Amino acid sequence: MTHPFQSFLEELYLKYRDLKDGTVASYIPELAKADSNWFSISVVTVDGKVFEVGDLSQLFTIQSISKVFAYGMALEDRGRDTLLQKVGVEPTGDPFNSIIRLDENSKRPDNPMVNAGAIATTSLIKGQNATERINRLLEMFRNYTGRDVFVDVPVFMSERTTGHRNRAMAHLMYHFGMIDEKIDEALDLYFQQCSILVNCHDLAVMAATLANKGINPITGDRAVSVEYIRDILSVMYTCGMYNYAGRWSYDVGIPAKSGVSGGLLAVVPNQVGIAIFSPLLDTHGNSVRGIRVCEELSRHFQLHIFDLPMGCTQFLQKLSSKDSSTSV
Ligand code: DON
């Protein structure tokens, strides 16, 4: 018999499959090739149960979602104090690619989820040279996904040749002493990290790994030190959805991160990882269907972290007791 939660996801999928609001990102020319119909939902629990529906094997580039994991790695490489000195943790209320806050008075980019902060964060990843640094990043992503992952070279080249705004930000940050002189190396690493190919299932496993205190619930391998989970989830909660982060926290109430190729990942601590893939984006750069699915999941299962007294703590229990009523 189909598990009631699986039926719930299938109903959600059918409900939003025909929602055509939003547009596919095109400012990175390769991304414009995405099919606007692609849609998948995946939920992985901290005890390794998997519920999913849709185009699950469709690969796409991780884009900004990579910022979460690079931040975790930079924290491990440099420690919390250095990171806080180099990259802030303040939400901006500005678009993800905003350049306006970088000036003489700002000692550091605002947070690791906007592009400037992400480039500065990635510049802190350790390695003797560019190859060692990307290999370390890829290895870290493999621990999160539990399978081999690679860079999509056409997307990387597409962003590398057109990413003038990110290039300008990096040079400005160098001018203000926020990053070191290896500007092109940091940019290439950032463009490569954004171009790593994943599918919706991978994203849910990655989210579940964060929900499970850094241990991949499928492989049992540790991907990040438990020491930094709170830091990572905090910046996801306050900054992960860009200038929609406030409304997201209010309505959905789960740490999350989106990317311009249409991925959205959300973490219910100690319970589950949720991922949605649908390339139709709203004006903030967040997946339209992704937001709607998360709103419904949060409302129906009381996943909002301030949804007291139930809160999100009972979701796993509900799943095991099969008490997840099915009407959307
Ligand atoms: O730097 C960029 O513009 C892209 N590589 C990533 C942007 C992104 O995914 C923003 N997310 N909504």
mmCIF file of C-alpha atoms and ligand atoms in Angstrom:
data_model
loop_
_atom_site.group_PDB
_atom_site.id
_atom_site.type_symbol
_atom_site.label_atom_id
_atom_site.label_comp_id
_atom_site.label_asym_id
_atom_site.label_seq_id
_atom_site.Cartn_x
_atom_site.Cartn_y
_atom_site.Cartn_z
ATOM 1 C CA MET A 1 0.000 0.000 0.000
ATOM 2 C CA THR A 2 1.233 3.482 -0.844
ATOM 3 C CA HIS A 3 2.337 5.398 2.243
ATOM 4 C CA PRO A 4 -0.081 8.294 2.952
ATOM 5 C CA PHE A 5 2.774 10.803 2.817
ATOM 6 C CA GLN A 6 3.789 9.537 -0.629
ATOM 7 C CA SER A 7 0.173 10.037 -1.743
ATOM 8 C CA PHE A 8 0.246 13.519 -0.233
ATOM 9 C CA LEU A 9 3.336 14.430 -2.285
ATOM 10 C CA GLU A 10 1.783 12.996 -5.441
ATOM 11 C CA GLU A 11 -1.311 15.138 -4.899
ATOM 12 C CA LEU A 12 0.840 18.218 -4.364
ATOM 13 C CA TYR A 13 2.720 17.414 -7.545
ATOM 14 C CA LEU A 14 -0.494 17.164 -9.565
ATOM 15 C CA LYS A 15 -1.871 20.312 -7.974
ATOM 16 C CA TYR A 16 1.132 22.456 -8.971
ATOM 17 C CA ARG A 17 2.243 20.746 -12.183
ATOM 18 C CA ASP A 18 0.072 23.062 -14.233
ATOM 19 C CA LEU A 19 1.108 26.251 -12.447
ATOM 20 C CA LYS A 20 3.037 28.114 -15.123
ATOM 21 C CA ASP A 21 3.799 31.362 -13.260
ATOM 22 C CA GLY A 22 7.371 32.650 -13.371
ATOM 23 C CA THR A 23 10.211 32.571 -15.887
ATOM 24 C CA VAL A 24 13.295 30.456 -16.513
ATOM 25 C CA ALA A 25 16.573 32.291 -15.675
ATOM 26 C CA SER A 26 18.395 33.509 -18.763
ATOM 27 C CA TYR A 27 21.064 35.932 -17.495
ATOM 28 C CA ILE A 28 23.412 32.936 -17.561
ATOM 29 C CA PRO A 29 22.722 31.987 -21.213
ATOM 30 C CA GLU A 30 23.074 28.191 -20.710
ATOM 31 C CA LEU A 31 20.329 28.204 -18.062
ATOM 32 C CA ALA A 32 17.776 29.433 -20.599
ATOM 33 C CA LYS A 33 17.837 25.930 -22.147
ATOM 34 C CA ALA A 34 15.911 24.492 -19.175
ATOM 35 C CA ASP A 35 12.452 23.040 -19.797
ATOM 36 C CA SER A 36 9.896 25.038 -17.793
ATOM 37 C CA ASN A 37 7.833 21.855 -17.276
ATOM 38 C CA TRP A 38 10.497 20.088 -15.207
ATOM 39 C CA PHE A 39 9.145 19.515 -11.724
ATOM 40 C CA SER A 40 10.066 17.202 -8.875
ATOM 41 C CA ILE A 41 9.648 16.964 -5.119
ATOM 42 C CA SER A 42 11.817 14.851 -2.812
ATOM 43 C CA VAL A 43 11.688 14.381 0.956
ATOM 44 C CA VAL A 44 14.322 12.379 2.854
ATOM 45 C CA THR A 45 14.013 11.743 6.583
ATOM 46 C CA VAL A 46 16.912 11.675 9.039
ATOM 47 C CA ASP A 47 16.356 7.922 9.386
ATOM 48 C CA GLY A 48 16.762 7.438 5.649
ATOM 49 C CA LYS A 49 13.191 7.120 4.364
ATOM 50 C CA VAL A 50 12.632 8.579 0.903
ATOM 51 C CA PHE A 51 9.386 9.983 -0.540
ATOM 52 C CA GLU A 52 9.530 11.566 -3.975
ATOM 53 C CA VAL A 53 7.706 12.298 -7.200
ATOM 54 C CA GLY A 54 8.361 13.849 -10.630
ATOM 55 C CA ASP A 55 11.468 14.313 -12.791
ATOM 56 C CA LEU A 56 13.806 12.939 -10.161
ATOM 57 C CA SER A 57 16.734 12.032 -12.394
ATOM 58 C CA GLN A 58 16.766 15.363 -14.243
ATOM 59 C CA LEU A 59 20.137 16.998 -13.590
ATOM 60 C CA PHE A 60 20.500 20.751 -13.101
ATOM 61 C CA THR A 61 23.209 23.026 -11.757
ATOM 62 C CA ILE A 62 23.066 23.676 -8.046
ATOM 63 C CA GLN A 63 23.736 27.447 -8.394
ATOM 64 C CA SER A 64 23.242 29.477 -5.214
ATOM 65 C CA ILE A 65 22.313 26.441 -3.128
ATOM 66 C CA SER A 66 26.039 25.632 -3.241
ATOM 67 C CA LYS A 67 26.638 28.721 -1.050
ATOM 68 C CA VAL A 68 25.267 26.875 1.995
ATOM 69 C CA PHE A 69 27.758 24.041 1.657
ATOM 70 C CA ALA A 70 30.728 26.235 0.738
ATOM 71 C CA TYR A 71 29.971 28.262 3.876
ATOM 72 C CA GLY A 72 30.123 25.061 5.951
ATOM 73 C CA MET A 73 33.451 24.165 4.392
ATOM 74 C CA ALA A 74 34.903 27.660 4.926
ATOM 75 C CA LEU A 75 33.809 27.458 8.575
ATOM 76 C CA GLU A 76 35.635 24.150 8.930
ATOM 77 C CA ASP A 77 38.713 25.512 7.125
ATOM 78 C CA ARG A 78 38.995 28.845 8.942
ATOM 79 C CA GLY A 79 36.839 28.705 12.062
ATOM 80 C CA ARG A 80 33.867 30.798 13.137
ATOM 81 C CA ASP A 81 35.796 33.880 14.296
ATOM 82 C CA THR A 82 37.657 34.355 11.017
ATOM 83 C CA LEU A 83 34.495 33.794 9.000
ATOM 84 C CA LEU A 84 32.568 36.354 11.031
ATOM 85 C CA GLN A 85 35.382 38.816 10.513
ATOM 86 C CA LYS A 86 35.416 38.277 6.729
ATOM 87 C CA VAL A 87 31.718 37.742 5.944
ATOM 88 C CA GLY A 88 28.781 39.080 7.967
ATOM 89 C CA VAL A 89 25.554 37.320 8.873
ATOM 90 C CA GLU A 90 23.107 40.194 8.326
ATOM 91 C CA PRO A 91 20.214 39.790 5.875
ATOM 92 C CA THR A 92 20.225 42.543 3.263
ATOM 93 C CA GLY A 93 16.704 42.874 1.914
ATOM 94 C CA ASP A 94 18.456 43.427 -1.419
ATOM 95 C CA PRO A 95 18.567 41.161 -4.488
ATOM 96 C CA PHE A 96 21.144 38.338 -4.462
ATOM 97 C CA ASN A 97 23.431 40.128 -6.926
ATOM 98 C CA SER A 98 23.306 43.542 -5.268
ATOM 99 C CA ILE A 99 26.498 45.541 -5.389
ATOM 100 C CA ILE A 100 25.254 48.660 -3.616
ATOM 101 C CA ARG A 101 26.291 47.741 -0.084
ATOM 102 C CA LEU A 102 29.956 47.299 -0.953
ATOM 103 C CA ASP A 103 31.607 50.592 -0.083
ATOM 104 C CA GLU A 104 34.368 52.150 2.035
ATOM 105 C CA ASN A 105 32.304 51.795 5.185
ATOM 106 C CA SER A 106 31.309 48.150 4.816
ATOM 107 C CA LYS A 107 34.115 46.062 6.272
ATOM 108 C CA ARG A 108 32.796 42.821 4.828
ATOM 109 C CA PRO A 109 30.039 41.585 2.524
ATOM 110 C CA ASP A 110 26.745 41.267 4.392
ATOM 111 C CA ASN A 111 26.222 37.515 4.420
ATOM 112 C CA PRO A 112 27.379 34.308 2.690
ATOM 113 C CA MET A 113 24.122 33.796 0.761
ATOM 114 C CA VAL A 114 24.318 36.904 -1.456
ATOM 115 C CA ASN A 115 26.793 36.732 -4.330
ATOM 116 C CA ALA A 116 29.401 39.091 -2.846
ATOM 117 C CA GLY A 117 29.473 37.173 0.437
ATOM 118 C CA ALA A 118 29.521 33.850 -1.354
ATOM 119 C CA ILE A 119 32.510 34.835 -3.493
ATOM 120 C CA ALA A 120 34.342 36.027 -0.352
ATOM 121 C CA THR A 121 33.410 32.775 1.428
ATOM 122 C CA THR A 122 34.625 30.607 -1.439
ATOM 123 C CA SER A 123 37.875 32.602 -1.555
ATOM 124 C CA LEU A 124 38.531 31.225 1.960
ATOM 125 C CA ILE A 125 38.372 27.543 0.932
ATOM 126 C CA LYS A 126 41.831 26.093 1.512
ATOM 127 C CA GLY A 127 44.038 24.417 -1.121
ATOM 128 C CA GLN A 128 47.553 24.696 -2.575
ATOM 129 C CA ASN A 129 46.172 25.656 -5.972
ATOM 130 C CA ALA A 130 42.931 25.970 -7.962
ATOM 131 C CA THR A 131 42.762 22.234 -8.755
ATOM 132 C CA GLU A 132 43.159 21.195 -5.147
ATOM 133 C CA ARG A 133 40.496 23.675 -4.087
ATOM 134 C CA ILE A 134 37.842 22.504 -6.572
ATOM 135 C CA ASN A 135 38.689 18.871 -5.797
ATOM 136 C CA ARG A 136 38.180 19.507 -2.090
ATOM 137 C CA LEU A 137 34.852 21.203 -2.832
ATOM 138 C CA LEU A 138 33.707 18.331 -5.051
ATOM 139 C CA GLU A 139 34.696 15.791 -2.396
ATOM 140 C CA MET A 140 32.664 17.693 0.177
ATOM 141 C CA PHE A 141 29.625 17.730 -2.164
ATOM 142 C CA ARG A 142 30.046 13.968 -2.715
ATOM 143 C CA ASN A 143 29.826 13.400 1.032
ATOM 144 C CA TYR A 144 26.541 15.299 1.092
ATOM 145 C CA THR A 145 24.995 13.580 -1.958
ATOM 146 C CA GLY A 146 26.480 10.129 -1.401
ATOM 147 C CA ARG A 147 27.396 9.839 -5.071
ATOM 148 C CA ASP A 148 29.877 11.250 -7.560
ATOM 149 C CA VAL A 149 29.165 14.809 -8.724
ATOM 150 C CA PHE A 150 30.759 16.895 -11.481
ATOM 151 C CA VAL A 151 30.889 20.420 -12.823
ATOM 152 C CA ASP A 152 28.728 21.151 -15.895
ATOM 153 C CA VAL A 153 31.426 22.753 -18.050
ATOM 154 C CA PRO A 154 29.097 24.559 -20.531
ATOM 155 C CA VAL A 155 27.243 26.256 -17.640
ATOM 156 C CA PHE A 156 30.537 27.112 -15.938
ATOM 157 C CA MET A 157 31.915 28.653 -19.147
ATOM 158 C CA SER A 158 28.634 30.458 -19.803
ATOM 159 C CA GLU A 159 28.729 32.149 -16.404
ATOM 160 C CA ARG A 160 32.489 32.702 -16.573
ATOM 161 C CA THR A 161 32.190 34.652 -19.824
ATOM 162 C CA THR A 162 29.082 36.634 -18.885
ATOM 163 C CA GLY A 163 29.467 37.103 -15.106
ATOM 164 C CA HIS A 164 30.703 40.687 -15.286
ATOM 165 C CA ARG A 165 28.677 41.791 -12.321
ATOM 166 C CA ASN A 166 30.200 39.109 -10.065
ATOM 167 C CA ARG A 167 33.613 39.968 -11.506
ATOM 168 C CA ALA A 168 33.053 43.655 -10.679
ATOM 169 C CA MET A 169 32.036 42.752 -7.122
ATOM 170 C CA ALA A 170 35.125 40.616 -6.630
ATOM 171 C CA HIS A 171 37.404 43.413 -7.839
ATOM 172 C CA LEU A 172 35.619 45.908 -5.609
ATOM 173 C CA MET A 173 36.028 43.553 -2.644
ATOM 174 C CA TYR A 174 39.733 43.239 -3.416
ATOM 175 C CA HIS A 175 39.981 47.044 -3.618
ATOM 176 C CA PHE A 176 38.416 47.296 -0.137
ATOM 177 C CA GLY A 177 40.692 44.559 1.259
ATOM 178 C CA MET A 178 37.849 42.074 1.727
ATOM 179 C CA ILE A 179 39.400 39.287 -0.371
ATOM 180 C CA ASP A 180 42.996 38.458 -1.325
ATOM 181 C CA GLU A 181 44.708 39.011 -4.686
ATOM 182 C CA LYS A 182 43.679 35.652 -6.200
ATOM 183 C CA ILE A 183 40.548 37.267 -7.620
ATOM 184 C CA ASP A 184 40.205 35.174 -10.788
ATOM 185 C CA GLU A 185 40.890 31.951 -8.908
ATOM 186 C CA ALA A 186 38.149 32.779 -6.387
ATOM 187 C CA LEU A 187 35.704 33.662 -9.183
ATOM 188 C CA ASP A 188 36.435 30.488 -11.124
ATOM 189 C CA LEU A 189 35.987 28.415 -8.001
ATOM 190 C CA TYR A 190 32.686 30.178 -7.279
ATOM 191 C CA PHE A 191 31.439 29.731 -10.879
ATOM 192 C CA GLN A 192 32.446 26.049 -10.773
ATOM 193 C CA GLN A 193 30.780 25.425 -7.427
ATOM 194 C CA CYS A 194 27.549 26.955 -8.804
ATOM 195 C CA SER A 195 27.817 24.682 -11.873
ATOM 196 C CA ILE A 196 27.881 21.364 -9.998
ATOM 197 C CA LEU A 197 25.200 19.042 -11.361
ATOM 198 C CA VAL A 198 22.651 17.533 -8.985
ATOM 199 C CA ASN A 199 19.120 16.182 -9.166
ATOM 200 C CA CYS A 200 16.187 16.795 -6.837
ATOM 201 C CA HIS A 201 16.861 13.597 -4.866
ATOM 202 C CA ASP A 202 20.468 14.711 -4.263
ATOM 203 C CA LEU A 203 19.262 18.029 -2.883
ATOM 204 C CA ALA A 204 16.878 16.296 -0.482
ATOM 205 C CA VAL A 205 19.692 14.017 0.752
ATOM 206 C CA MET A 206 21.890 17.098 1.226
ATOM 207 C CA ALA A 207 19.121 18.821 3.167
ATOM 208 C CA ALA A 208 18.553 15.672 5.245
ATOM 209 C CA THR A 209 22.282 15.592 6.016
ATOM 210 C CA LEU A 210 22.021 19.090 7.504
ATOM 211 C CA ALA A 211 18.838 18.026 9.341
ATOM 212 C CA ASN A 212 20.771 15.002 10.664
ATOM 213 C CA LYS A 213 23.551 17.089 12.275
ATOM 214 C CA GLY A 214 25.917 16.664 9.335
ATOM 215 C CA ILE A 215 25.669 12.897 8.777
ATOM 216 C CA ASN A 216 24.292 11.690 5.440
ATOM 217 C CA PRO A 217 21.311 9.508 6.494
ATOM 218 C CA ILE A 218 21.691 7.197 3.484
ATOM 219 C CA THR A 219 25.448 6.509 3.567
ATOM 220 C CA GLY A 220 26.152 7.218 7.245
ATOM 221 C CA ASP A 221 29.138 9.392 6.224
ATOM 222 C CA ARG A 222 29.794 12.717 7.902
ATOM 223 C CA ALA A 223 29.748 15.672 5.481
ATOM 224 C CA VAL A 224 30.254 18.562 7.911
ATOM 225 C CA SER A 225 31.170 18.961 11.550
ATOM 226 C CA VAL A 226 28.204 19.129 13.931
ATOM 227 C CA GLU A 227 29.857 22.227 15.402
ATOM 228 C CA TYR A 228 28.796 24.333 12.404
ATOM 229 C CA ILE A 229 25.252 23.090 11.755
ATOM 230 C CA ARG A 230 23.704 25.839 13.860
ATOM 231 C CA ASP A 231 25.691 28.536 12.011
ATOM 232 C CA ILE A 232 24.727 27.162 8.600
ATOM 233 C CA LEU A 233 21.029 26.835 9.440
ATOM 234 C CA SER A 234 20.942 30.300 10.999
ATOM 235 C CA VAL A 235 22.143 32.049 7.844
ATOM 236 C CA MET A 236 19.846 29.883 5.727
ATOM 237 C CA TYR A 237 16.927 30.940 7.910
ATOM 238 C CA THR A 238 17.678 34.661 7.809
ATOM 239 C CA CYS A 239 19.262 35.054 4.350
ATOM 240 C CA GLY A 240 18.602 31.922 2.264
ATOM 241 C CA MET A 241 15.664 33.243 0.259
ATOM 242 C CA TYR A 242 17.203 36.668 -0.473
ATOM 243 C CA ASN A 243 14.839 39.619 -0.364
ATOM 244 C CA TYR A 244 11.980 37.181 0.227
ATOM 245 C CA ALA A 245 13.650 35.774 3.381
ATOM 246 C CA GLY A 246 11.381 37.709 5.755
ATOM 247 C CA ARG A 247 8.155 36.581 4.137
ATOM 248 C CA TRP A 248 9.484 33.027 3.836
ATOM 249 C CA SER A 249 10.350 32.901 7.543
ATOM 250 C CA TYR A 250 6.909 34.254 8.366
ATOM 251 C CA ASP A 251 4.933 31.883 6.140
ATOM 252 C CA VAL A 252 7.037 28.721 5.953
ATOM 253 C CA GLY A 253 9.430 29.043 8.903
ATOM 254 C CA ILE A 254 12.108 26.522 7.847
ATOM 255 C CA PRO A 255 15.783 27.223 7.004
ATOM 256 C CA ALA A 256 16.004 27.088 3.195
ATOM 257 C CA LYS A 257 18.045 28.032 0.151
ATOM 258 C CA SER A 258 17.129 28.569 -3.484
ATOM 259 C CA GLY A 259 19.110 28.657 -6.720
ATOM 260 C CA VAL A 260 18.435 30.289 -10.095
ATOM 261 C CA SER A 261 18.253 27.009 -11.988
ATOM 262 C CA GLY A 262 15.118 26.197 -9.962
ATOM 263 C CA GLY A 263 16.316 24.134 -7.024
ATOM 264 C CA LEU A 264 15.018 24.812 -3.529
ATOM 265 C CA LEU A 265 16.215 23.009 -0.438
ATOM 266 C CA ALA A 266 14.681 23.215 3.052
ATOM 267 C CA VAL A 267 15.833 21.697 6.327
ATOM 268 C CA VAL A 268 13.563 20.695 9.189
ATOM 269 C CA PRO A 269 16.142 20.150 11.955
ATOM 270 C CA ASN A 270 16.246 16.599 13.349
ATOM 271 C CA GLN A 271 13.385 15.592 11.031
ATOM 272 C CA VAL A 272 13.686 15.829 7.256
ATOM 273 C CA GLY A 273 15.296 17.399 4.238
ATOM 274 C CA ILE A 274 12.954 18.713 1.542
ATOM 275 C CA ALA A 275 13.849 19.573 -2.066
ATOM 276 C CA ILE A 276 11.855 20.882 -4.988
ATOM 277 C CA PHE A 277 13.081 21.413 -8.509
ATOM 278 C CA SER A 278 11.162 23.596 -10.939
ATOM 279 C CA PRO A 279 12.974 26.191 -13.078
ATOM 280 C CA LEU A 280 10.132 28.752 -13.204
ATOM 281 C CA LEU A 281 11.321 31.597 -10.969
ATOM 282 C CA ASP A 282 9.662 34.602 -9.376
ATOM 283 C CA THR A 283 11.194 38.088 -9.433
ATOM 284 C CA HIS A 284 13.387 37.292 -6.402
ATOM 285 C CA GLY A 285 14.958 34.324 -8.188
ATOM 286 C CA ASN A 286 13.097 31.696 -6.125
ATOM 287 C CA SER A 287 11.235 28.725 -7.632
ATOM 288 C CA VAL A 288 7.510 29.533 -7.802
ATOM 289 C CA ARG A 289 6.329 25.937 -7.450
ATOM 290 C CA GLY A 290 9.018 25.339 -4.835
ATOM 291 C CA ILE A 291 7.601 28.059 -2.628
ATOM 292 C CA ARG A 292 4.027 26.854 -3.011
ATOM 293 C CA VAL A 293 4.915 23.238 -2.199
ATOM 294 C CA CYS A 294 6.886 24.273 0.900
ATOM 295 C CA GLU A 295 4.060 26.526 2.074
ATOM 296 C CA GLU A 296 1.642 23.598 1.848
ATOM 297 C CA LEU A 297 3.982 21.134 3.544
ATOM 298 C CA SER A 298 4.702 23.581 6.350
ATOM 299 C CA ARG A 299 1.050 24.411 6.902
ATOM 300 C CA HIS A 300 -0.248 20.871 6.702
ATOM 301 C CA PHE A 301 2.422 19.252 8.898
ATOM 302 C CA GLN A 302 3.082 22.248 11.175
ATOM 303 C CA LEU A 303 6.720 22.414 10.151
ATOM 304 C CA HIS A 304 7.162 26.108 11.003
ATOM 305 C CA ILE A 305 9.793 26.165 13.734
ATOM 306 C CA PHE A 306 7.643 28.543 15.789
ATOM 307 C CA ASP A 307 4.460 26.573 15.263
ATOM 308 C CA LEU A 308 4.103 25.864 18.960
ATOM 309 C CA PRO A 309 3.173 23.685 20.768
ATOM 310 C CA MET A 310 3.445 21.077 17.976
ATOM 311 C CA GLY A 311 6.370 22.691 16.141
ATOM 312 C CA CYS A 312 8.254 20.594 13.654
ATOM 313 C CA THR A 313 9.330 18.071 16.258
ATOM 314 C CA GLN A 314 6.560 15.593 15.606
ATOM 315 C CA PHE A 315 6.760 15.223 11.860
ATOM 316 C CA LEU A 316 8.944 12.126 11.923
ATOM 317 C CA GLN A 317 6.654 10.528 14.468
ATOM 318 C CA LYS A 318 3.662 11.281 12.235
ATOM 319 C CA LEU A 319 5.360 9.632 9.287
ATOM 320 C CA SER A 320 6.147 6.450 11.182
ATOM 321 C CA SER A 321 2.649 6.183 12.592
ATOM 322 C CA LYS A 322 1.366 6.702 9.023
ATOM 323 C CA ASP A 323 -0.816 9.405 10.460
ATOM 324 C CA SER A 324 -0.211 11.844 7.602
ATOM 325 C CA SER A 325 -3.662 12.538 6.290
ATOM 326 C CA THR A 326 -3.653 12.791 2.582
ATOM 327 C CA SER A 327 -5.866 15.600 1.404
ATOM 328 C CA VAL A 328 -3.965 18.618 0.123
HETATM 329 O O1 DON B 1 26.285 34.123 -9.223
HETATM 330 C C1 DON B 1 25.259 33.865 -9.831
HETATM 331 O O2 DON B 1 24.561 34.741 -10.318
HETATM 332 C C2 DON B 1 24.818 32.412 -9.960
HETATM 333 N N1 DON B 1 25.926 31.541 -10.141
HETATM 334 C C3 DON B 1 24.050 31.961 -8.757
HETATM 335 C C4 DON B 1 22.876 32.825 -8.472
HETATM 336 C C5 DON B 1 21.756 32.173 -7.777
HETATM 337 O O3 DON B 1 21.490 30.986 -7.872
HETATM 338 C C6 DON B 1 20.904 33.092 -7.057
HETATM 339 N N2 DON B 1 19.741 32.410 -6.585
HETATM 340 N N3 DON B 1 18.624 32.581 -6.588
#
